[in-house]
mmCIF file of C-alpha atoms and ligand atoms in Angstrom:
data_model
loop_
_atom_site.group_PDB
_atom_site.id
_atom_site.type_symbol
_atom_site.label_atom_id
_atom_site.label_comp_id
_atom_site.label_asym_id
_atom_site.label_seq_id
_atom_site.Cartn_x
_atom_site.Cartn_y
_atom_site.Cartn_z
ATOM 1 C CA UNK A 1 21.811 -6.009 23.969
ATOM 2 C CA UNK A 2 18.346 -7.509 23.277
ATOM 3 C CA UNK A 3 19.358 -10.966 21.062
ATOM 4 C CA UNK A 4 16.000 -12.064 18.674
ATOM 5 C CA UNK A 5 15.442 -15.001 16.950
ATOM 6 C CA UNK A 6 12.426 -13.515 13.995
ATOM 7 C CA UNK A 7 12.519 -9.968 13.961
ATOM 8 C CA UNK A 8 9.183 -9.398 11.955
ATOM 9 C CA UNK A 9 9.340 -5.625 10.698
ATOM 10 C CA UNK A 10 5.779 -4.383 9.623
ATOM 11 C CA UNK A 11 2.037 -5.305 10.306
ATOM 12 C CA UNK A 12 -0.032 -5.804 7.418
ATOM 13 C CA UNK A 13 -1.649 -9.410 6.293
ATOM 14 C CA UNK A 14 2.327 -10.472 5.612
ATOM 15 C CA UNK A 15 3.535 -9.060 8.979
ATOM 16 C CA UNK A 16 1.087 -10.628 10.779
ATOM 17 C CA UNK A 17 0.871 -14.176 9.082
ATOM 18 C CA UNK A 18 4.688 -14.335 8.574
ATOM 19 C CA UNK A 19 3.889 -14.031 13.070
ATOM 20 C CA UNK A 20 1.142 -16.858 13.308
ATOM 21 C CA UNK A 21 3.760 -19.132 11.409
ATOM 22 C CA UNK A 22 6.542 -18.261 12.843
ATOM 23 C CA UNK A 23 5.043 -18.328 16.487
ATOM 24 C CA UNK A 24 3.492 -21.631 15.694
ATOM 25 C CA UNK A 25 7.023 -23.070 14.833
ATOM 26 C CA UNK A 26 8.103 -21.758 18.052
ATOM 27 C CA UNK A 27 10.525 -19.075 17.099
ATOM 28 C CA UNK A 28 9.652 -16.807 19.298
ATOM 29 C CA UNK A 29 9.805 -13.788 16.410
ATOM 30 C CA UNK A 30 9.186 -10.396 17.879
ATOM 31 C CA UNK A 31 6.964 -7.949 15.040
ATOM 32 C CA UNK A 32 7.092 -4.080 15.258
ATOM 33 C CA UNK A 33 4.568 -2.736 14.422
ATOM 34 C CA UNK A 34 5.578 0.249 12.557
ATOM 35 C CA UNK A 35 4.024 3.842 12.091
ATOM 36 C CA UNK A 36 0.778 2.610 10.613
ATOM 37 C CA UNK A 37 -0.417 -0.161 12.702
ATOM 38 C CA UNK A 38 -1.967 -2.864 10.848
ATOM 39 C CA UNK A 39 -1.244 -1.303 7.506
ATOM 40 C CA UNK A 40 -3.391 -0.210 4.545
ATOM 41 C CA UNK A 41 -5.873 -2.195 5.164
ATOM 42 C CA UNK A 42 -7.031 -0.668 7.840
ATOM 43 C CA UNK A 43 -7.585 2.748 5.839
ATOM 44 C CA UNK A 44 -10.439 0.094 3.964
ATOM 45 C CA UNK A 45 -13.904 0.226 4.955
ATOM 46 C CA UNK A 46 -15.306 -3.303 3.724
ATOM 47 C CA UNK A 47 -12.929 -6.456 2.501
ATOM 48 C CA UNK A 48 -15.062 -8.425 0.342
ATOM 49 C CA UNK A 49 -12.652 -10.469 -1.710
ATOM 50 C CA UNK A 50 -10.943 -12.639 1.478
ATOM 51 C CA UNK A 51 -11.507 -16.378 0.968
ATOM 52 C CA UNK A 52 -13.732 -17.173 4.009
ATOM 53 C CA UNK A 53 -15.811 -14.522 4.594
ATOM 54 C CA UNK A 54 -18.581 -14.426 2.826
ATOM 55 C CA UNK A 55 -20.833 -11.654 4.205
ATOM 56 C CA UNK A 56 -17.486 -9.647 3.674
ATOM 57 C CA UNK A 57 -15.244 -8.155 7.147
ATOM 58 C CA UNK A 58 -14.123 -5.136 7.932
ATOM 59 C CA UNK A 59 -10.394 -3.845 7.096
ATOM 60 C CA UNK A 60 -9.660 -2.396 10.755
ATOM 61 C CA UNK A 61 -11.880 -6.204 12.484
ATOM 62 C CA UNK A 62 -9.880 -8.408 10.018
ATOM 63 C CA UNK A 63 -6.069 -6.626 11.287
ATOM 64 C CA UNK A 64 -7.365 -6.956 15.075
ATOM 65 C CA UNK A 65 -8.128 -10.368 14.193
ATOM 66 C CA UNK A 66 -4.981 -11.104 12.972
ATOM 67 C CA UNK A 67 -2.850 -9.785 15.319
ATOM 68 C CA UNK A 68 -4.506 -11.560 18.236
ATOM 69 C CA UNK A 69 -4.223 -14.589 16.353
ATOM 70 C CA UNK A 70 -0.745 -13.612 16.366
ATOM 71 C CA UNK A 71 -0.314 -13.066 19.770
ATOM 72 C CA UNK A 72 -2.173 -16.173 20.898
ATOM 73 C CA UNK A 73 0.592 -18.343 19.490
ATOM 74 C CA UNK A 74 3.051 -16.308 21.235
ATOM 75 C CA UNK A 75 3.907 -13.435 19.445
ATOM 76 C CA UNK A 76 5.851 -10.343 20.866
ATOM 77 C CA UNK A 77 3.891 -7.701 19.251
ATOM 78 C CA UNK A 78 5.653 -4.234 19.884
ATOM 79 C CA UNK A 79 5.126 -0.347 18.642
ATOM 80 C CA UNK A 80 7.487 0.997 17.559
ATOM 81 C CA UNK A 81 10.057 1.519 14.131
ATOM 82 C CA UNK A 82 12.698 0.114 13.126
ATOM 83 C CA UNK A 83 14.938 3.688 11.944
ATOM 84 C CA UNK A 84 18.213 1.583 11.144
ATOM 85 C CA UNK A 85 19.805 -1.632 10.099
ATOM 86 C CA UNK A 86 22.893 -2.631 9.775
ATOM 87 C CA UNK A 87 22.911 -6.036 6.683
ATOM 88 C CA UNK A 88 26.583 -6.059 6.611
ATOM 89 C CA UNK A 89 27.019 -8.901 9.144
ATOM 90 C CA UNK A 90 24.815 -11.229 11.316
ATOM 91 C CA UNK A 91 23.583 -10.842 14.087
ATOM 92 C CA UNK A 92 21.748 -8.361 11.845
ATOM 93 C CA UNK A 93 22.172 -5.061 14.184
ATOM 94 C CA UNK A 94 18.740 -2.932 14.570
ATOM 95 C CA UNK A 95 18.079 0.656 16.063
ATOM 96 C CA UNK A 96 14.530 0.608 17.268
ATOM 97 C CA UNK A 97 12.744 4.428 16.865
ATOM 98 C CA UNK A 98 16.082 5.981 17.451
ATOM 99 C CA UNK A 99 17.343 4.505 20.568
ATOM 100 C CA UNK A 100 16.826 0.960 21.729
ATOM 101 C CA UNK A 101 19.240 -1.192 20.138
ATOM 102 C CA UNK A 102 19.427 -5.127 19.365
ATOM 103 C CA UNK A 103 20.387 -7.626 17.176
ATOM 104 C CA UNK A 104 18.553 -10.496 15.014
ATOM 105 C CA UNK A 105 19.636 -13.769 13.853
ATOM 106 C CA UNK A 106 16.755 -13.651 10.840
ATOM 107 C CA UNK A 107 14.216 -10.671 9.608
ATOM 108 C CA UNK A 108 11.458 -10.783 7.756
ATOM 109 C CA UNK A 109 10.472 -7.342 6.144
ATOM 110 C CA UNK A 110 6.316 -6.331 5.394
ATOM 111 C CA UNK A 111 6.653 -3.026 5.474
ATOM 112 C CA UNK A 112 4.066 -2.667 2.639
ATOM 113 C CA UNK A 113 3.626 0.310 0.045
ATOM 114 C CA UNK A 114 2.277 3.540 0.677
ATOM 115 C CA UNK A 115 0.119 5.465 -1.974
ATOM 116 C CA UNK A 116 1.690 8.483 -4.078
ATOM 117 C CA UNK A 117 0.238 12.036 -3.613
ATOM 118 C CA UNK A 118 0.946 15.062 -5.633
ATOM 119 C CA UNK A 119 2.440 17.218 -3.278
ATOM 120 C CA UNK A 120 -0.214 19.853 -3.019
ATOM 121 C CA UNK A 121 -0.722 21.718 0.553
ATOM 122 C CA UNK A 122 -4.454 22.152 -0.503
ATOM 123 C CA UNK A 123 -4.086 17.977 -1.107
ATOM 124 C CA UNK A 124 -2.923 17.923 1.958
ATOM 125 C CA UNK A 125 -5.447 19.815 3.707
ATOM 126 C CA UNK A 126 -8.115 17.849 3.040
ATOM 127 C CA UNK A 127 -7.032 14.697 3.076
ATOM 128 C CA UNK A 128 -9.608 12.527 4.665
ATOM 129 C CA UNK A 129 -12.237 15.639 3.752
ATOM 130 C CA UNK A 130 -12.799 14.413 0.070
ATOM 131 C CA UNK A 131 -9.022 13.621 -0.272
ATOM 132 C CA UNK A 132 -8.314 9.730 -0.687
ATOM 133 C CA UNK A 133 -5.894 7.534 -2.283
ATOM 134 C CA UNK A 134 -8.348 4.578 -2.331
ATOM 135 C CA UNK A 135 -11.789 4.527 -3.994
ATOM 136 C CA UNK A 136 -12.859 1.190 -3.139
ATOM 137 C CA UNK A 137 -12.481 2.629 0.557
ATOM 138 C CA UNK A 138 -14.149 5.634 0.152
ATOM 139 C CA UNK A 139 -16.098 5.859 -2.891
ATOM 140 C CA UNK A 140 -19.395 5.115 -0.920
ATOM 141 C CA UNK A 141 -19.461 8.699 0.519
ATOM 142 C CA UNK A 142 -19.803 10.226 -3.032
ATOM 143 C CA UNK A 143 -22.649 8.548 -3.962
ATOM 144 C CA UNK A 144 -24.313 10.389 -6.727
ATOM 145 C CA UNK A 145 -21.792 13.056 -6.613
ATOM 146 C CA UNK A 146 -18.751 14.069 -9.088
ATOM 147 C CA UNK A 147 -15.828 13.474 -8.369
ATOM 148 C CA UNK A 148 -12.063 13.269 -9.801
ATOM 149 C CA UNK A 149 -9.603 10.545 -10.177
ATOM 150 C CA UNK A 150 -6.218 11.398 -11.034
ATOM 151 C CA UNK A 151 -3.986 9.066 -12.701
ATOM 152 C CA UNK A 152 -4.060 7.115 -16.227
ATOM 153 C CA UNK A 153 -2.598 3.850 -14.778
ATOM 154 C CA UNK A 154 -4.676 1.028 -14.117
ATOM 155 C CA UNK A 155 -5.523 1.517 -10.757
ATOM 156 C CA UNK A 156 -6.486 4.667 -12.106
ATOM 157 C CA UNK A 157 -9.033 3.056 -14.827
ATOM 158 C CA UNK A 158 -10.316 0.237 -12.232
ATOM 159 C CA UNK A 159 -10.948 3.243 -9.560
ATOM 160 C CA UNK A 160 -12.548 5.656 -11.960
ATOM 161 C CA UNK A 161 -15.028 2.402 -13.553
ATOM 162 C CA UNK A 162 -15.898 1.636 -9.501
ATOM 163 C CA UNK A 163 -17.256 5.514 -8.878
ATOM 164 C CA UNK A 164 -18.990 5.378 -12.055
ATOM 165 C CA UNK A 165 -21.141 3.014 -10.854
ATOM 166 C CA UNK A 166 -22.055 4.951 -7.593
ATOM 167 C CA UNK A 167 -21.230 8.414 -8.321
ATOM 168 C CA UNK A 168 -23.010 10.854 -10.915
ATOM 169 C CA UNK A 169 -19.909 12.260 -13.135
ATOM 170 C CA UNK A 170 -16.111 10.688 -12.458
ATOM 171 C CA UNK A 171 -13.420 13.333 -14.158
ATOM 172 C CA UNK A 172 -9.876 11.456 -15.002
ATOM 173 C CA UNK A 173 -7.309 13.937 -14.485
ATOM 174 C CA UNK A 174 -4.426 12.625 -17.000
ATOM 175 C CA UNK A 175 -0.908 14.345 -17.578
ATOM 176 C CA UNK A 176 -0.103 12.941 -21.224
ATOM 177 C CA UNK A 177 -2.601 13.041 -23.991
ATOM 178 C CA UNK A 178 -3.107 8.807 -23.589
ATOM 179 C CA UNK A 179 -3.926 6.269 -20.955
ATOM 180 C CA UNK A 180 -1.126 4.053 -19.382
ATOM 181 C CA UNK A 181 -3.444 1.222 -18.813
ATOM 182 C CA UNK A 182 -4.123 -1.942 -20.662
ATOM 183 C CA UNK A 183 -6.306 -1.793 -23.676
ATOM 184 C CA UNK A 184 -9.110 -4.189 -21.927
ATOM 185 C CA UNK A 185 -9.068 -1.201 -18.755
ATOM 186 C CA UNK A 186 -9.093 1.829 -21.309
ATOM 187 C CA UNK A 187 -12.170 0.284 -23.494
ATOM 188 C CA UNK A 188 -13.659 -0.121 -20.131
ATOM 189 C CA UNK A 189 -13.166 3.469 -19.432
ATOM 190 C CA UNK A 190 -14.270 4.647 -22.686
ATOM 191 C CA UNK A 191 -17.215 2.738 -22.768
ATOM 192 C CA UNK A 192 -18.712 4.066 -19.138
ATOM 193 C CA UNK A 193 -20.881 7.062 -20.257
ATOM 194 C CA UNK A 194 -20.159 9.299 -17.419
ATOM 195 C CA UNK A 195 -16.675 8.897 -17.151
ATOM 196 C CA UNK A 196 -15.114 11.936 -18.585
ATOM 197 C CA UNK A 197 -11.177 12.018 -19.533
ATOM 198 C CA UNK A 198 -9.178 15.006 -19.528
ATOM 199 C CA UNK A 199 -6.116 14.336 -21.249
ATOM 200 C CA UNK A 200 -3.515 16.753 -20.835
ATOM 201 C CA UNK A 201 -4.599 18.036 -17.236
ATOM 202 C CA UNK A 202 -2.671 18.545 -14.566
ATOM 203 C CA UNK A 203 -3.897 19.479 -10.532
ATOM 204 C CA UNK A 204 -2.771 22.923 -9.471
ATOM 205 C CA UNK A 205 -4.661 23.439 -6.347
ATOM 206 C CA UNK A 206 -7.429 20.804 -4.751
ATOM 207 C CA UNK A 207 -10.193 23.490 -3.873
ATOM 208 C CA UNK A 208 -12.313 23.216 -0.854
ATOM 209 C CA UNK A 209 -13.721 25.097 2.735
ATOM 210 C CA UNK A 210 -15.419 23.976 5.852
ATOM 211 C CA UNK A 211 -17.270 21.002 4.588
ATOM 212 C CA UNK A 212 -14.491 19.783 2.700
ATOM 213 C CA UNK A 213 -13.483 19.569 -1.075
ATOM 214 C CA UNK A 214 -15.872 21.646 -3.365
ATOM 215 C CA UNK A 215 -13.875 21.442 -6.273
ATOM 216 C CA UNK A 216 -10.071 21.531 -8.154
ATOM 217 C CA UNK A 217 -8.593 24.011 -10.348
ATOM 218 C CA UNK A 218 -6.811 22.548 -13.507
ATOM 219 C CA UNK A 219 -4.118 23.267 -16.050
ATOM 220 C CA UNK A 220 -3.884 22.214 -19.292
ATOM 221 C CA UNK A 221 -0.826 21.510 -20.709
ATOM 222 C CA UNK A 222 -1.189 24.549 -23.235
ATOM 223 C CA UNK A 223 -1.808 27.133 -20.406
ATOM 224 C CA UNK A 224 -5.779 27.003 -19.967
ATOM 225 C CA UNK A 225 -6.813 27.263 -16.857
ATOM 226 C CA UNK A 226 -10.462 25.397 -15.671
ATOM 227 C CA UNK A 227 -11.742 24.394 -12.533
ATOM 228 C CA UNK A 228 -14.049 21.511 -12.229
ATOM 229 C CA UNK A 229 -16.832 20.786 -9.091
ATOM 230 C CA UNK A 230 -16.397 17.864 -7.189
ATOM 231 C CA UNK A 231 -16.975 16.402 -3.536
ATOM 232 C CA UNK A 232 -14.225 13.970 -3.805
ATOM 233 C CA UNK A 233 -10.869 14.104 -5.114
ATOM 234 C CA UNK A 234 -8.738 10.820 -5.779
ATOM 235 C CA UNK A 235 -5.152 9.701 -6.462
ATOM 236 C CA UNK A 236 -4.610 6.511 -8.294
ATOM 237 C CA UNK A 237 -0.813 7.763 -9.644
ATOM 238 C CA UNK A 238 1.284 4.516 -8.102
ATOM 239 C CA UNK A 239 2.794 3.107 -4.654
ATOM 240 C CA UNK A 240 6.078 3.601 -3.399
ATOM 241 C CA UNK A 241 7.290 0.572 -1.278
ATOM 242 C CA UNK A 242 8.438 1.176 2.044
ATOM 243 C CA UNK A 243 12.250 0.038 1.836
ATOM 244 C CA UNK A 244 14.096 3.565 2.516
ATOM 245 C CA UNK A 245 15.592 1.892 5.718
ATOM 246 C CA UNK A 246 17.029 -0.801 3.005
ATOM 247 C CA UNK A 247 18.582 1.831 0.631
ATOM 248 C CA UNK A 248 22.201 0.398 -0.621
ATOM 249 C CA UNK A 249 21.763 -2.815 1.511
ATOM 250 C CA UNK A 250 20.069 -4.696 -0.758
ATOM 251 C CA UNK A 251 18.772 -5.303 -3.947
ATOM 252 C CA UNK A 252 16.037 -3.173 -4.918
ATOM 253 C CA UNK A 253 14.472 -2.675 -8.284
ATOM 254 C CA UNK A 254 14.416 1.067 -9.909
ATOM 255 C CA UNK A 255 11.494 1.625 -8.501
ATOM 256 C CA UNK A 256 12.553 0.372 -5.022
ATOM 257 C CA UNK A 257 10.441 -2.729 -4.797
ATOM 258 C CA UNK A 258 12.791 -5.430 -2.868
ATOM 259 C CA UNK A 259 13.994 -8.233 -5.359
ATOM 260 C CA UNK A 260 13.330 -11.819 -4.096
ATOM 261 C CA UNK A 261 14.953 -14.858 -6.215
ATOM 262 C CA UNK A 262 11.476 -16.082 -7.700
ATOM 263 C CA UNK A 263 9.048 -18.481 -6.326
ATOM 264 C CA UNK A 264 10.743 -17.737 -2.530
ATOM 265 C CA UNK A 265 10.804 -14.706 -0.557
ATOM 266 C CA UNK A 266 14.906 -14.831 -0.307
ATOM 267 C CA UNK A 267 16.239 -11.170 -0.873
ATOM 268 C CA UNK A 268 20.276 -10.303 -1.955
ATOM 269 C CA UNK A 269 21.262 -11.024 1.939
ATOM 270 C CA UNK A 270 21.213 -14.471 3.285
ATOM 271 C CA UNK A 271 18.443 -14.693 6.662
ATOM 272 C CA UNK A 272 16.366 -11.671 5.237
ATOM 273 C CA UNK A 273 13.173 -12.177 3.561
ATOM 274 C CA UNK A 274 10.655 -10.178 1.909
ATOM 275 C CA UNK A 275 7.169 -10.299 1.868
ATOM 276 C CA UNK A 276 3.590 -8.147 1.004
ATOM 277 C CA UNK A 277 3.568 -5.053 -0.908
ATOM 278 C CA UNK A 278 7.103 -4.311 -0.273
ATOM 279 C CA UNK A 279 8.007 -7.169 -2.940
ATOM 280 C CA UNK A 280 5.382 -6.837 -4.940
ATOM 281 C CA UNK A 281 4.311 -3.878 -7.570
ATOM 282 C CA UNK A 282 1.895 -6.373 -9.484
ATOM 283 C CA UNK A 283 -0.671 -8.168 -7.076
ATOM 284 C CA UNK A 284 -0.979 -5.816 -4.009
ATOM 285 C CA UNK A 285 -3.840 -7.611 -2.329
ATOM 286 C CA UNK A 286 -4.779 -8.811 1.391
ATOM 287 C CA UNK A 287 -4.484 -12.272 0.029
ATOM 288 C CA UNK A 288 -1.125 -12.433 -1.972
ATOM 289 C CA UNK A 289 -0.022 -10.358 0.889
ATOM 290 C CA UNK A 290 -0.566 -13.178 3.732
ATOM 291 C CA UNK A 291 0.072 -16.062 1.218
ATOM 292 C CA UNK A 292 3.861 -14.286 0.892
ATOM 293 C CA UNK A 293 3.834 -13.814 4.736
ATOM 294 C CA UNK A 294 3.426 -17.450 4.946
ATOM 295 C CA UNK A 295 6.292 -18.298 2.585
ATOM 296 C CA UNK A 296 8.518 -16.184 4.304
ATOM 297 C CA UNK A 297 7.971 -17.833 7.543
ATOM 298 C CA UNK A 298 8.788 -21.393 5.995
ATOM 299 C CA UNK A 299 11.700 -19.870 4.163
ATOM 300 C CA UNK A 300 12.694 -18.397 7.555
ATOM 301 C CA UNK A 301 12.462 -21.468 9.762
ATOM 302 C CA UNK A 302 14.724 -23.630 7.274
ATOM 303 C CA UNK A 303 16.906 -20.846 7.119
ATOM 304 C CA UNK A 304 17.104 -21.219 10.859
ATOM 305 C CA UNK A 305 17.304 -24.890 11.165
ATOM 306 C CA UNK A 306 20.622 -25.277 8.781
HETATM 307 P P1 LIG B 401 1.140 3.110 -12.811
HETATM 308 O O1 LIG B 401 2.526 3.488 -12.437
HETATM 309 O O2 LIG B 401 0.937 2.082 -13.869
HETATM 310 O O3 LIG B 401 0.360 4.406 -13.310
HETATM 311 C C1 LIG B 401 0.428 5.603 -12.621
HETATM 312 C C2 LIG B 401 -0.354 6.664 -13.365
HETATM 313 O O4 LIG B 401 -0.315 7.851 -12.601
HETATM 314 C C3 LIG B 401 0.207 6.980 -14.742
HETATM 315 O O5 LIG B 401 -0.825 7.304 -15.619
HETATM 316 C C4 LIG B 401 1.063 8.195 -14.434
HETATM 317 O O6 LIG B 401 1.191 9.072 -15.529
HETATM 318 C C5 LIG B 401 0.245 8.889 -13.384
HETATM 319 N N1 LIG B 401 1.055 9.758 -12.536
HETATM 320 C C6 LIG B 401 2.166 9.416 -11.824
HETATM 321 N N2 LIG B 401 2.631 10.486 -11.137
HETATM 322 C C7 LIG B 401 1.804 11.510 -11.452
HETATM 323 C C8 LIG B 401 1.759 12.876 -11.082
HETATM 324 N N3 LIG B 401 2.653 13.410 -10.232
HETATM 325 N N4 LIG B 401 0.771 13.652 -11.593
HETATM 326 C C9 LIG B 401 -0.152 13.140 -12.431
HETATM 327 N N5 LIG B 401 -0.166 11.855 -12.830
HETATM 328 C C10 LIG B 401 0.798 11.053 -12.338
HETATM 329 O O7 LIG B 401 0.445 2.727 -11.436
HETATM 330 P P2 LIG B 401 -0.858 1.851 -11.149
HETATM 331 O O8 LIG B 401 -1.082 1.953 -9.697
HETATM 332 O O9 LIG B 401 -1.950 2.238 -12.053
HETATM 333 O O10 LIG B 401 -0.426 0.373 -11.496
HETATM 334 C C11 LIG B 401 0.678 -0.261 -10.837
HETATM 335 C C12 LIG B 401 0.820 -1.690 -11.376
HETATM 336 O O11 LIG B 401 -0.297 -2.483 -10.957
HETATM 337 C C13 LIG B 401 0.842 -1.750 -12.894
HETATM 338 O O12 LIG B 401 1.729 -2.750 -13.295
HETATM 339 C C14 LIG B 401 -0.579 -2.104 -13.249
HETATM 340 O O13 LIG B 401 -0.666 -2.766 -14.504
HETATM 341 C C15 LIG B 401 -0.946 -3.039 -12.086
HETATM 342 N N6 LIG B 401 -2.415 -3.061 -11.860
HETATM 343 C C16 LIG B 401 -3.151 -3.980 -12.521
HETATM 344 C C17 LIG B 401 -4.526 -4.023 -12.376
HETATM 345 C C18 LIG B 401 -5.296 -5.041 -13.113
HETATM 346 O O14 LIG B 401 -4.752 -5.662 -14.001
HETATM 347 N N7 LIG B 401 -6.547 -5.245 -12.784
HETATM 348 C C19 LIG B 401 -5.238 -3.092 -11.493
HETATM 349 C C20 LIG B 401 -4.363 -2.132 -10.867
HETATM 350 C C21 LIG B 401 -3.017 -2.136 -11.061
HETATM 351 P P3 LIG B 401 2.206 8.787 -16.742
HETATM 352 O O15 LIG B 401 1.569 7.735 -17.575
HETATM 353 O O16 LIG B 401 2.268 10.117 -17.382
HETATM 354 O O17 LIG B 401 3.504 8.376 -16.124
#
């Protein structure tokens, strides 16, 4: 069986970082990729808030980027997903996409967060056809167009203020009759003239043909039916973090996010570490993301070295 040094599990900013520092300290980690190469971040169009690029890069450039910086220090960069591991002893023991099996002294996890969707077979129709679970990704295709954000979180407040300013009407689609997000985010809402709130509202069916979404049919919570017309439909209603391969290994919090002891990226097991979105239900950005990719590394290679 296959013996590793770094297993690296995920390839986001924190995959890929936790691999330049890693590779640089010459530990040889191997990093699967996983079933979204790269990560979220390459669902983004532009990145604009990266330290060091000022004209901005592109989410899918910035991932290739990283990974052959990766890969020029030495990186084994392979496809492929991790479907089990065993945390009960070390060598931890890995299954690799069902079959290939081998074992690894240390592992970093990034297997980042994946958005939440409603469930809806009409959502799932046209996702990618006026379906999207990121507006600062998309939102440029609906300029001066309506459009619907559904969610009363903060994500949900910060996406609905960004259309405002480049579509022509932004509905908020909100289950309860009040807003989950801070007060400063809900003023903020309430103060952008064509943002209109529908408390109460829930999605029944995302409504749509050839060209795409055309419009969505809603209930409120006392029965009445209305649809609204819009070009674009978005979900801002949470992340779930990608730790189901985890599940009664290791300490997770209730809503699944891995638990590090603070400051570090140590997790409940001794030689795992955590690090990106998987850890992290507050922050969830490109930068936080590699920073925590980097402190896994160093937490990794003295974890080694004892
Ligand atoms: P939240 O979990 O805070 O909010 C999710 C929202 O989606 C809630 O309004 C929730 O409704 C709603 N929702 C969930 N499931 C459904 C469903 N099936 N149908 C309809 N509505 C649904 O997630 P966020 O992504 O907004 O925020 C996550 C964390 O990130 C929070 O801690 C937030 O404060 C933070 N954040 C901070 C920002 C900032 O400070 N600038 C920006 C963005 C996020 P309900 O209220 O009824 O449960």
């Amino acid at each position: 069986m296959e013996h590793i040094k770094v297993l690296i599990i995920g390839s986001g900013p924190a995959g890929f970082t936790a691999a330049i520092y890693t590779a640089r300290a010459n530990l040889q980690p191997v990093l699967y990729e996983g079933i979204e190469p790269g990560g979220q971040l390459t669902t983004t169009t532009e990145i604009e808030n990266f330290p060091g690029y000022p004209e901005g890069v592109d989410g899918n450039q910035m991932m290739a980027d990283l990974r052959r910086q990766a890969e020029r220090f030495g990186t084994d960069i392979r496809s492929g997903q991790i479907t089990r591991i065993d945390l009960s002893k070390r060598p931890f023991h890995v299954t690799v996409d069902g079959t290939t099996e081998l074992e690894a002294e240390a592992v970093i996890v990034a297997t980042g967060a994946s958005a939440k969707y409603l469930g809806l077979p009409s959502e799932t129709k046209f996702r990618g056809q006026g379906v999207s679970a990121c507006a600062t990704c998309d939102g440029f295709f609906y300029r001066k167009k309506d459009v619907a954000v559904v969610g009363g979180g903060d994500t949900a407040c910060e996406e609905a203020t960004y259309l405002a300013s480049l579509c022509r009407k932004v509905y908020m689609i909100v289950r309860k009759p009040y807003l989950r997000a801070s007060k400063a985010m809900q003023e903020r809402v309430f103060r952008t003239g064509n943002i209109e709130v529908l408390f109460e509202h829930n999605t029944v069916e995302v409504l749509g043909d050839d060209s795409g979404v055309t419009g969505a049919l809603l209930r409120r919570t006392d029965g009445e039916e209305r649809t609204i017309e819009i070009s674009g439909f978005f979900l801002a209603i949470g992340h779930h973090p990608n730790t189901e391969l985890f599940a009664g290994q290791l300490d997770l919090d209730a809503e699944g996010y891995i638990r590090t002891e603070p400051g570090t990226s140590k997790t409940s097991i001794e030689g795992l570490f955590a690090a990106g979105d998987v850890k992290d239900p507050h922050y969830r950005q490109a930068i936080t993301a590699a920073g925590s990719g980097c402190i896994a590394a160093l937490d990794c290679e003295r974890f080694l070295l004892k």
